[in-house]
Amino acid sequence: MVKDRAMSELQKCFGARMEFGTAGLRAAMGPGVSCMNDLTIIQTTQGFCAYLEQCFTDLKQKGVVIGFDARAHPPSGGSSKRFACLAASVLISRGVPVYLFSDITPTPYVPFTISHLGLCAGVMVTASHNPKQDNGYKVYWANGAQIIPPHDKGIAAAIEQNLEPWPKSWDTDGALQSSLLNDPYQDIHREYCKTIQQHCFHRELNKNSEVKIVHTSVHGVGHIFVQAAFKAFDLHPPYAVEQQKDPDPEFPTVKYPNPEEGEGVLTLSFALADQEGATVILANDPDVDRLAIAEKQESGQWRVFSGNELGALLGWWIFQCWKLQKGEGKASIKDVYMLSSTVSSKILRAIAVKEGFHFEETLTGFKWMGNRARELMDQGKNVLFAFEEAIGYMCSPAVLDKDGVSAAAIAGEFVSYLASKNITLSHQLRSIYEEYGYHISKNSYFICHNQDTIKQMFERLRNYDGENSYPKECGGFAITAVRDLTTGYDSNQPDNKILPTSKSSQMITFTFANGGVATIRTSGTEPKIKYYTELCAAPGNRFWTASLFHTITIGRDVTINLEPVENRFKYVTIQIG
């Protein structure tokens, strides 16, 4: 680049170091301090190790687990496996036992391993569903959940203090021969499949089910693990999309390897399902922590459920299974909890109100739900389920993070059960809304790479009619409350303050007089501005369309136009500026 005088590329690669946050690292693989490469992995792991040494006196007795996905970047020589081996080398050079998976694994296996073996921490090298050139470094703490403040700041500071590679940090050959290196692959895979069987409640029905299900791993690592999970539930193996079954870091059949994108990622799945006569499709993202589901409708068209709709379905199902397991009135429902993030549907709250269990809302991201779940479990509470609208589901407390493997198996049993009653997922969703109230939402995003533009837009919303004043009306509907998690402002609180805040990202929520809620926020891992809208109706109220907002104009900068069709917001456009 120097020879070619590619100054913009040089600035991009070396201008600013990657920032370590609660999501760890997520960036393109390539040269320079702003990219994922051998040196930045070593520097990050040295800082992480130094911080662990400060926090744990028994670090050298317990150790750390490291997993990796199948990502690779031939132009730079980087790969998830290479980065994982370097991280192991750094830790072993300091006498820390390392449980390094010998092969690719799903992200949920790392937090499972921490809890199962009682380790101090874990690292998963993955960029999840990001574009193929990206990679990431995701960190879990001893409680089995992703790190939250102040650990992110502590690790970031330790990285800055340990930038020069230690003498043996590069010695991957020596590390791989060390007695401190352990391979947990076989034991953890076996124990995981054994553990999730406690969530199987209809084994005989599963064995005899005639439901046909298609599964795609979207060129990720999920195929063998979802097949094994289905076997653990005695479900017939799902049909695998052959072109997407095996790991391929090029993701050749999709534009984005993210099943959250819906139909564009599922084209091959639709074709296979039509060919085999399957009525349900399950799709995992490349590191298998998310799950999307589609169902063939009576019209012959496919319906891809939103993350909020799947949260309603899976939450309802898991609660029914809990009642079946414990028996009506025999267990204390006051100890049962479900969680969701603040931008997700409030449907679990409605179910909780009617059924009598507890519902809690957390800040956005499974790092918050996982840590809160651990706190509740330590108090003897039973956390049945947690979800986020971005197709992430925690269906088992054995993994305090989103887990697409166990969710796939539980969904498979759910589908088989409904089929035995001649009920579809769509019909069951409608029944849930009829009983607990319609919760109609539309979430999406738009791309914005310019951080200055993003900051200016949010600042104008915060200073709409003068300094520190938010819009009071949007699209003709009065705004009754504003919550700004970036600044800590909440108009519903007596002192207008809320804790905790999330100063590292932008997020403002507007609540409307008609019951609508609209949130706009930035993503912590992608160059996206995301928006979330939902209208919640009371149980039995089927005339929800009469009170919907069709247009939301958030200040002078953001306009969201919504057109409701068949209990969903079908048409959405956003204008900025």
JSON list of C-alpha atoms in Angstrom, two decimals, residues 382-545:
[
{"chain": "A", "resi": 382, "resn": "ASN", "atom": "CA", "xyz": [-36.32, -20.52, 37.24]},
{"chain": "A", "resi": 383, "resn": "VAL", "atom": "CA", "xyz": [-35.52, -18.62, 34.04]},
{"chain": "A", "resi": 384, "resn": "LEU", "atom": "CA", "xyz": [-37.49, -20.49, 31.39]},
{"chain": "A", "resi": 385, "resn": "PHE", "atom": "CA", "xyz": [-36.85, -18.37, 28.32]},
{"chain": "A", "resi": 386, "resn": "ALA", "atom": "CA", "xyz": [-35.28, -15.19, 26.98]},
{"chain": "A", "resi": 387, "resn": "PHE", "atom": "CA", "xyz": [-35.32, -13.70, 23.50]},
{"chain": "A", "resi": 388, "resn": "GLU", "atom": "CA", "xyz": [-34.40, -10.75, 21.34]},
{"chain": "A", "resi": 389, "resn": "GLU", "atom": "CA", "xyz": [-36.15, -9.68, 18.17]},
{"chain": "A", "resi": 390, "resn": "ALA", "atom": "CA", "xyz": [-33.01, -10.40, 16.09]},
{"chain": "A", "resi": 391, "resn": "ILE", "atom": "CA", "xyz": [-33.99, -14.12, 16.04]},
{"chain": "A", "resi": 392, "resn": "GLY", "atom": "CA", "xyz": [-32.03, -14.93, 19.19]},
{"chain": "A", "resi": 393, "resn": "TYR", "atom": "CA", "xyz": [-33.49, -17.37, 21.75]},
{"chain": "A", "resi": 394, "resn": "MET", "atom": "CA", "xyz": [-32.28, -18.78, 25.06]},
{"chain": "A", "resi": 395, "resn": "CYS", "atom": "CA", "xyz": [-34.43, -21.86, 25.52]},
{"chain": "A", "resi": 396, "resn": "SER", "atom": "CA", "xyz": [-32.24, -23.56, 28.12]},
{"chain": "A", "resi": 397, "resn": "PRO", "atom": "CA", "xyz": [-30.46, -22.04, 31.14]},
{"chain": "A", "resi": 398, "resn": "ALA", "atom": "CA", "xyz": [-27.53, -24.35, 30.40]},
{"chain": "A", "resi": 399, "resn": "VAL", "atom": "CA", "xyz": [-26.45, -21.71, 27.87]},
{"chain": "A", "resi": 400, "resn": "LEU", "atom": "CA", "xyz": [-26.73, -18.12, 29.09]},
{"chain": "A", "resi": 401, "resn": "ASP", "atom": "CA", "xyz": [-26.73, -16.71, 25.58]},
{"chain": "A", "resi": 402, "resn": "LYS", "atom": "CA", "xyz": [-28.77, -17.12, 22.43]},
{"chain": "A", "resi": 403, "resn": "ASP", "atom": "CA", "xyz": [-28.56, -20.69, 21.19]},
{"chain": "A", "resi": 404, "resn": "GLY", "atom": "CA", "xyz": [-29.76, -21.79, 17.76]},
{"chain": "A", "resi": 405, "resn": "VAL", "atom": "CA", "xyz": [-28.98, -25.47, 18.34]},
{"chain": "A", "resi": 406, "resn": "SER", "atom": "CA", "xyz": [-31.30, -26.13, 21.28]},
{"chain": "A", "resi": 407, "resn": "ALA", "atom": "CA", "xyz": [-33.86, -23.71, 19.79]},
{"chain": "A", "resi": 408, "resn": "ALA", "atom": "CA", "xyz": [-33.93, -25.77, 16.57]},
{"chain": "A", "resi": 409, "resn": "ALA", "atom": "CA", "xyz": [-34.59, -29.03, 18.42]},
{"chain": "A", "resi": 410, "resn": "ILE", "atom": "CA", "xyz": [-37.26, -27.47, 20.66]},
{"chain": "A", "resi": 411, "resn": "ALA", "atom": "CA", "xyz": [-38.89, -25.88, 17.60]},
{"chain": "A", "resi": 412, "resn": "GLY", "atom": "CA", "xyz": [-38.83, -29.28, 15.87]},
{"chain": "A", "resi": 413, "resn": "GLU", "atom": "CA", "xyz": [-40.72, -30.87, 18.76]},
{"chain": "A", "resi": 414, "resn": "PHE", "atom": "CA", "xyz": [-43.13, -27.92, 18.88]},
{"chain": "A", "resi": 415, "resn": "VAL", "atom": "CA", "xyz": [-43.93, -28.28, 15.18]},
{"chain": "A", "resi": 416, "resn": "SER", "atom": "CA", "xyz": [-44.43, -32.04, 15.59]},
{"chain": "A", "resi": 417, "resn": "TYR", "atom": "CA", "xyz": [-46.77, -31.50, 18.52]},
{"chain": "A", "resi": 418, "resn": "LEU", "atom": "CA", "xyz": [-48.86, -28.94, 16.66]},
{"chain": "A", "resi": 419, "resn": "ALA", "atom": "CA", "xyz": [-49.04, -31.18, 13.59]},
{"chain": "A", "resi": 420, "resn": "SER", "atom": "CA", "xyz": [-50.44, -33.99, 15.76]},
{"chain": "A", "resi": 421, "resn": "LYS", "atom": "CA", "xyz": [-53.30, -31.59, 16.60]},
{"chain": "A", "resi": 422, "resn": "ASN", "atom": "CA", "xyz": [-53.62, -30.48, 12.97]},
{"chain": "A", "resi": 423, "resn": "ILE", "atom": "CA", "xyz": [-52.47, -26.97, 13.92]},
{"chain": "A", "resi": 424, "resn": "THR", "atom": "CA", "xyz": [-49.91, -24.86, 12.07]},
{"chain": "A", "resi": 425, "resn": "LEU", "atom": "CA", "xyz": [-47.47, -22.38, 13.58]},
{"chain": "A", "resi": 426, "resn": "SER", "atom": "CA", "xyz": [-49.44, -19.56, 11.94]},
{"chain": "A", "resi": 427, "resn": "HIS", "atom": "CA", "xyz": [-52.68, -20.76, 13.50]},
{"chain": "A", "resi": 428, "resn": "GLN", "atom": "CA", "xyz": [-51.03, -21.10, 16.90]},
{"chain": "A", "resi": 429, "resn": "LEU", "atom": "CA", "xyz": [-49.59, -17.59, 16.68]},
{"chain": "A", "resi": 430, "resn": "ARG", "atom": "CA", "xyz": [-53.04, -16.22, 15.94]},
{"chain": "A", "resi": 431, "resn": "SER", "atom": "CA", "xyz": [-54.41, -18.09, 18.97]},
{"chain": "A", "resi": 432, "resn": "ILE", "atom": "CA", "xyz": [-51.71, -16.59, 21.17]},
{"chain": "A", "resi": 433, "resn": "TYR", "atom": "CA", "xyz": [-52.59, -13.09, 19.99]},
{"chain": "A", "resi": 434, "resn": "GLU", "atom": "CA", "xyz": [-56.30, -13.76, 20.49]},
{"chain": "A", "resi": 435, "resn": "GLU", "atom": "CA", "xyz": [-55.67, -14.86, 24.07]},
{"chain": "A", "resi": 436, "resn": "TYR", "atom": "CA", "xyz": [-53.02, -12.38, 25.18]},
{"chain": "A", "resi": 437, "resn": "GLY", "atom": "CA", "xyz": [-53.55, -9.43, 22.84]},
{"chain": "A", "resi": 438, "resn": "TYR", "atom": "CA", "xyz": [-52.24, -8.64, 19.39]},
{"chain": "A", "resi": 439, "resn": "HIS", "atom": "CA", "xyz": [-48.65, -7.37, 19.35]},
{"chain": "A", "resi": 440, "resn": "ILE", "atom": "CA", "xyz": [-47.97, -6.04, 15.87]},
{"chain": "A", "resi": 441, "resn": "SER", "atom": "CA", "xyz": [-44.45, -5.01, 15.03]},
{"chain": "A", "resi": 442, "resn": "LYS", "atom": "CA", "xyz": [-42.16, -4.08, 12.18]},
{"chain": "A", "resi": 443, "resn": "ASN", "atom": "CA", "xyz": [-38.40, -3.89, 12.57]},
{"chain": "A", "resi": 444, "resn": "SER", "atom": "CA", "xyz": [-35.74, -3.18, 9.99]},
{"chain": "A", "resi": 445, "resn": "TYR", "atom": "CA", "xyz": [-32.61, -1.12, 9.37]},
{"chain": "A", "resi": 446, "resn": "PHE", "atom": "CA", "xyz": [-30.69, 1.00, 6.92]},
{"chain": "A", "resi": 447, "resn": "ILE", "atom": "CA", "xyz": [-26.95, 1.18, 6.32]},
{"chain": "A", "resi": 448, "resn": "CYS", "atom": "CA", "xyz": [-24.94, 4.22, 7.40]},
{"chain": "A", "resi": 449, "resn": "HIS", "atom": "CA", "xyz": [-21.14, 4.18, 7.51]},
{"chain": "A", "resi": 450, "resn": "ASN", "atom": "CA", "xyz": [-20.71, 7.83, 8.53]},
{"chain": "A", "resi": 451, "resn": "GLN", "atom": "CA", "xyz": [-20.55, 8.12, 12.30]},
{"chain": "A", "resi": 452, "resn": "ASP", "atom": "CA", "xyz": [-20.76, 11.92, 12.18]},
{"chain": "A", "resi": 453, "resn": "THR", "atom": "CA", "xyz": [-24.05, 11.73, 10.28]},
{"chain": "A", "resi": 454, "resn": "ILE", "atom": "CA", "xyz": [-25.44, 9.31, 12.84]},
{"chain": "A", "resi": 455, "resn": "LYS", "atom": "CA", "xyz": [-24.37, 11.47, 15.76]},
{"chain": "A", "resi": 456, "resn": "GLN", "atom": "CA", "xyz": [-25.82, 14.62, 14.21]},
{"chain": "A", "resi": 457, "resn": "MET", "atom": "CA", "xyz": [-29.14, 12.92, 13.56]},
{"chain": "A", "resi": 458, "resn": "PHE", "atom": "CA", "xyz": [-29.52, 11.73, 17.15]},
{"chain": "A", "resi": 459, "resn": "GLU", "atom": "CA", "xyz": [-28.36, 15.06, 18.56]},
{"chain": "A", "resi": 460, "resn": "ARG", "atom": "CA", "xyz": [-31.02, 16.89, 16.54]},
{"chain": "A", "resi": 461, "resn": "LEU", "atom": "CA", "xyz": [-33.64, 14.59, 18.04]},
{"chain": "A", "resi": 462, "resn": "ARG", "atom": "CA", "xyz": [-32.35, 15.47, 21.51]},
{"chain": "A", "resi": 463, "resn": "ASN", "atom": "CA", "xyz": [-32.48, 19.19, 20.79]},
{"chain": "A", "resi": 464, "resn": "TYR", "atom": "CA", "xyz": [-35.63, 19.36, 18.67]},
{"chain": "A", "resi": 465, "resn": "ASP", "atom": "CA", "xyz": [-37.27, 22.51, 20.08]},
{"chain": "A", "resi": 466, "resn": "GLY", "atom": "CA", "xyz": [-34.26, 23.97, 21.79]},
{"chain": "A", "resi": 467, "resn": "GLU", "atom": "CA", "xyz": [-31.59, 22.41, 23.94]},
{"chain": "A", "resi": 468, "resn": "ASN", "atom": "CA", "xyz": [-32.45, 19.13, 25.69]},
{"chain": "A", "resi": 469, "resn": "SER", "atom": "CA", "xyz": [-35.97, 18.91, 24.23]},
{"chain": "A", "resi": 470, "resn": "TYR", "atom": "CA", "xyz": [-37.41, 15.93, 22.36]},
{"chain": "A", "resi": 471, "resn": "PRO", "atom": "CA", "xyz": [-40.29, 15.91, 19.84]},
{"chain": "A", "resi": 472, "resn": "LYS", "atom": "CA", "xyz": [-43.73, 16.04, 21.47]},
{"chain": "A", "resi": 473, "resn": "GLU", "atom": "CA", "xyz": [-45.72, 14.83, 18.46]},
{"chain": "A", "resi": 474, "resn": "CYS", "atom": "CA", "xyz": [-45.12, 12.56, 15.48]},
{"chain": "A", "resi": 475, "resn": "GLY", "atom": "CA", "xyz": [-47.44, 12.08, 12.51]},
{"chain": "A", "resi": 476, "resn": "GLY", "atom": "CA", "xyz": [-50.34, 13.63, 14.39]},
{"chain": "A", "resi": 477, "resn": "PHE", "atom": "CA", "xyz": [-49.96, 11.37, 17.42]},
{"chain": "A", "resi": 478, "resn": "ALA", "atom": "CA", "xyz": [-48.85, 12.71, 20.78]},
{"chain": "A", "resi": 479, "resn": "ILE", "atom": "CA", "xyz": [-45.64, 11.35, 22.29]},
{"chain": "A", "resi": 480, "resn": "THR", "atom": "CA", "xyz": [-46.30, 10.49, 25.92]},
{"chain": "A", "resi": 481, "resn": "ALA", "atom": "CA", "xyz": [-42.85, 9.30, 26.93]},
{"chain": "A", "resi": 482, "resn": "VAL", "atom": "CA", "xyz": [-39.24, 9.41, 25.77]},
{"chain": "A", "resi": 483, "resn": "ARG", "atom": "CA", "xyz": [-36.44, 7.14, 26.94]},
{"chain": "A", "resi": 484, "resn": "ASP", "atom": "CA", "xyz": [-32.89, 7.86, 25.82]},
{"chain": "A", "resi": 485, "resn": "LEU", "atom": "CA", "xyz": [-30.57, 5.08, 26.94]},
{"chain": "A", "resi": 486, "resn": "THR", "atom": "CA", "xyz": [-27.53, 6.91, 25.61]},
{"chain": "A", "resi": 487, "resn": "THR", "atom": "CA", "xyz": [-27.90, 9.90, 27.89]},
{"chain": "A", "resi": 488, "resn": "GLY", "atom": "CA", "xyz": [-29.84, 8.18, 30.68]},
{"chain": "A", "resi": 489, "resn": "TYR", "atom": "CA", "xyz": [-32.99, 10.31, 30.22]},
{"chain": "A", "resi": 490, "resn": "ASP", "atom": "CA", "xyz": [-36.41, 8.79, 30.92]},
{"chain": "A", "resi": 491, "resn": "SER", "atom": "CA", "xyz": [-39.42, 11.10, 31.06]},
{"chain": "A", "resi": 492, "resn": "ASN", "atom": "CA", "xyz": [-41.39, 8.46, 33.00]},
{"chain": "A", "resi": 493, "resn": "GLN", "atom": "CA", "xyz": [-39.03, 8.60, 35.97]},
{"chain": "A", "resi": 494, "resn": "PRO", "atom": "CA", "xyz": [-39.49, 11.20, 38.75]},
{"chain": "A", "resi": 495, "resn": "ASP", "atom": "CA", "xyz": [-35.96, 12.55, 38.25]},
{"chain": "A", "resi": 496, "resn": "ASN", "atom": "CA", "xyz": [-35.98, 11.90, 34.48]},
{"chain": "A", "resi": 497, "resn": "LYS", "atom": "CA", "xyz": [-33.08, 9.49, 34.93]},
{"chain": "A", "resi": 498, "resn": "ILE", "atom": "CA", "xyz": [-32.67, 5.78, 34.25]},
{"chain": "A", "resi": 499, "resn": "LEU", "atom": "CA", "xyz": [-29.93, 3.33, 35.05]},
{"chain": "A", "resi": 500, "resn": "PRO", "atom": "CA", "xyz": [-28.13, 1.55, 33.56]},
{"chain": "A", "resi": 501, "resn": "THR", "atom": "CA", "xyz": [-27.36, 3.61, 30.50]},
{"chain": "A", "resi": 502, "resn": "SER", "atom": "CA", "xyz": [-25.58, 2.50, 27.34]},
{"chain": "A", "resi": 503, "resn": "LYS", "atom": "CA", "xyz": [-23.37, 5.42, 26.38]},
{"chain": "A", "resi": 504, "resn": "SER", "atom": "CA", "xyz": [-21.42, 3.46, 23.76]},
{"chain": "A", "resi": 505, "resn": "SER", "atom": "CA", "xyz": [-24.39, 3.36, 21.36]},
{"chain": "A", "resi": 506, "resn": "GLN", "atom": "CA", "xyz": [-27.27, 5.59, 20.27]},
{"chain": "A", "resi": 507, "resn": "MET", "atom": "CA", "xyz": [-30.81, 4.61, 21.28]},
{"chain": "A", "resi": 508, "resn": "ILE", "atom": "CA", "xyz": [-34.02, 6.59, 21.75]},
{"chain": "A", "resi": 509, "resn": "THR", "atom": "CA", "xyz": [-37.50, 5.17, 22.36]},
{"chain": "A", "resi": 510, "resn": "PHE", "atom": "CA", "xyz": [-40.72, 7.14, 21.77]},
{"chain": "A", "resi": 511, "resn": "THR", "atom": "CA", "xyz": [-44.00, 5.98, 23.33]},
{"chain": "A", "resi": 512, "resn": "PHE", "atom": "CA", "xyz": [-47.23, 7.25, 21.74]},
{"chain": "A", "resi": 513, "resn": "ALA", "atom": "CA", "xyz": [-50.61, 8.06, 23.24]},
{"chain": "A", "resi": 514, "resn": "ASN", "atom": "CA", "xyz": [-52.26, 5.32, 21.16]},
{"chain": "A", "resi": 515, "resn": "GLY", "atom": "CA", "xyz": [-50.04, 2.58, 22.62]},
{"chain": "A", "resi": 516, "resn": "GLY", "atom": "CA", "xyz": [-47.48, 2.53, 19.84]},
{"chain": "A", "resi": 517, "resn": "VAL", "atom": "CA", "xyz": [-43.76, 2.38, 20.56]},
{"chain": "A", "resi": 518, "resn": "ALA", "atom": "CA", "xyz": [-40.95, 3.31, 18.16]},
{"chain": "A", "resi": 519, "resn": "THR", "atom": "CA", "xyz": [-37.24, 2.90, 18.87]},
{"chain": "A", "resi": 520, "resn": "ILE", "atom": "CA", "xyz": [-34.31, 3.95, 16.74]},
{"chain": "A", "resi": 521, "resn": "ARG", "atom": "CA", "xyz": [-30.79, 2.80, 17.61]},
{"chain": "A", "resi": 522, "resn": "THR", "atom": "CA", "xyz": [-27.36, 2.02, 16.23]},
{"chain": "A", "resi": 523, "resn": "SER", "atom": "CA", "xyz": [-25.95, -1.51, 16.00]},
{"chain": "A", "resi": 524, "resn": "GLY", "atom": "CA", "xyz": [-22.96, -2.43, 18.12]},
{"chain": "A", "resi": 525, "resn": "THR", "atom": "CA", "xyz": [-21.49, -4.82, 15.54]},
{"chain": "A", "resi": 526, "resn": "GLU", "atom": "CA", "xyz": [-22.61, -3.54, 12.12]},
{"chain": "A", "resi": 527, "resn": "PRO", "atom": "CA", "xyz": [-22.86, -0.18, 10.28]},
{"chain": "A", "resi": 528, "resn": "LYS", "atom": "CA", "xyz": [-26.63, -0.11, 10.71]},
{"chain": "A", "resi": 529, "resn": "ILE", "atom": "CA", "xyz": [-29.24, 2.24, 12.11]},
{"chain": "A", "resi": 530, "resn": "LYS", "atom": "CA", "xyz": [-32.06, -0.02, 13.29]},
{"chain": "A", "resi": 531, "resn": "TYR", "atom": "CA", "xyz": [-35.68, 0.85, 13.94]},
{"chain": "A", "resi": 532, "resn": "TYR", "atom": "CA", "xyz": [-38.34, -1.04, 15.87]},
{"chain": "A", "resi": 533, "resn": "THR", "atom": "CA", "xyz": [-42.08, -0.36, 15.99]},
{"chain": "A", "resi": 534, "resn": "GLU", "atom": "CA", "xyz": [-44.83, -2.14, 17.88]},
{"chain": "A", "resi": 535, "resn": "LEU", "atom": "CA", "xyz": [-48.46, -1.62, 18.77]},
{"chain": "A", "resi": 536, "resn": "CYS", "atom": "CA", "xyz": [-49.90, -3.67, 21.64]},
{"chain": "A", "resi": 537, "resn": "ALA", "atom": "CA", "xyz": [-53.65, -4.27, 21.90]},
{"chain": "A", "resi": 538, "resn": "ALA", "atom": "CA", "xyz": [-55.59, -5.51, 24.90]},
{"chain": "A", "resi": 539, "resn": "PRO", "atom": "CA", "xyz": [-56.66, -9.19, 24.89]},
{"chain": "A", "resi": 540, "resn": "GLY", "atom": "CA", "xyz": [-59.76, -9.68, 22.79]},
{"chain": "A", "resi": 541, "resn": "ASN", "atom": "CA", "xyz": [-59.37, -6.39, 20.91]},
{"chain": "A", "resi": 542, "resn": "ARG", "atom": "CA", "xyz": [-59.39, -7.34, 17.23]},
{"chain": "A", "resi": 543, "resn": "PHE", "atom": "CA", "xyz": [-59.97, -3.83, 15.94]},
{"chain": "A", "resi": 544, "resn": "TRP", "atom": "CA", "xyz": [-56.38, -2.78, 16.42]},
{"chain": "A", "resi": 545, "resn": "THR", "atom": "CA", "xyz": [-56.06, -1.20, 12.97]}
]
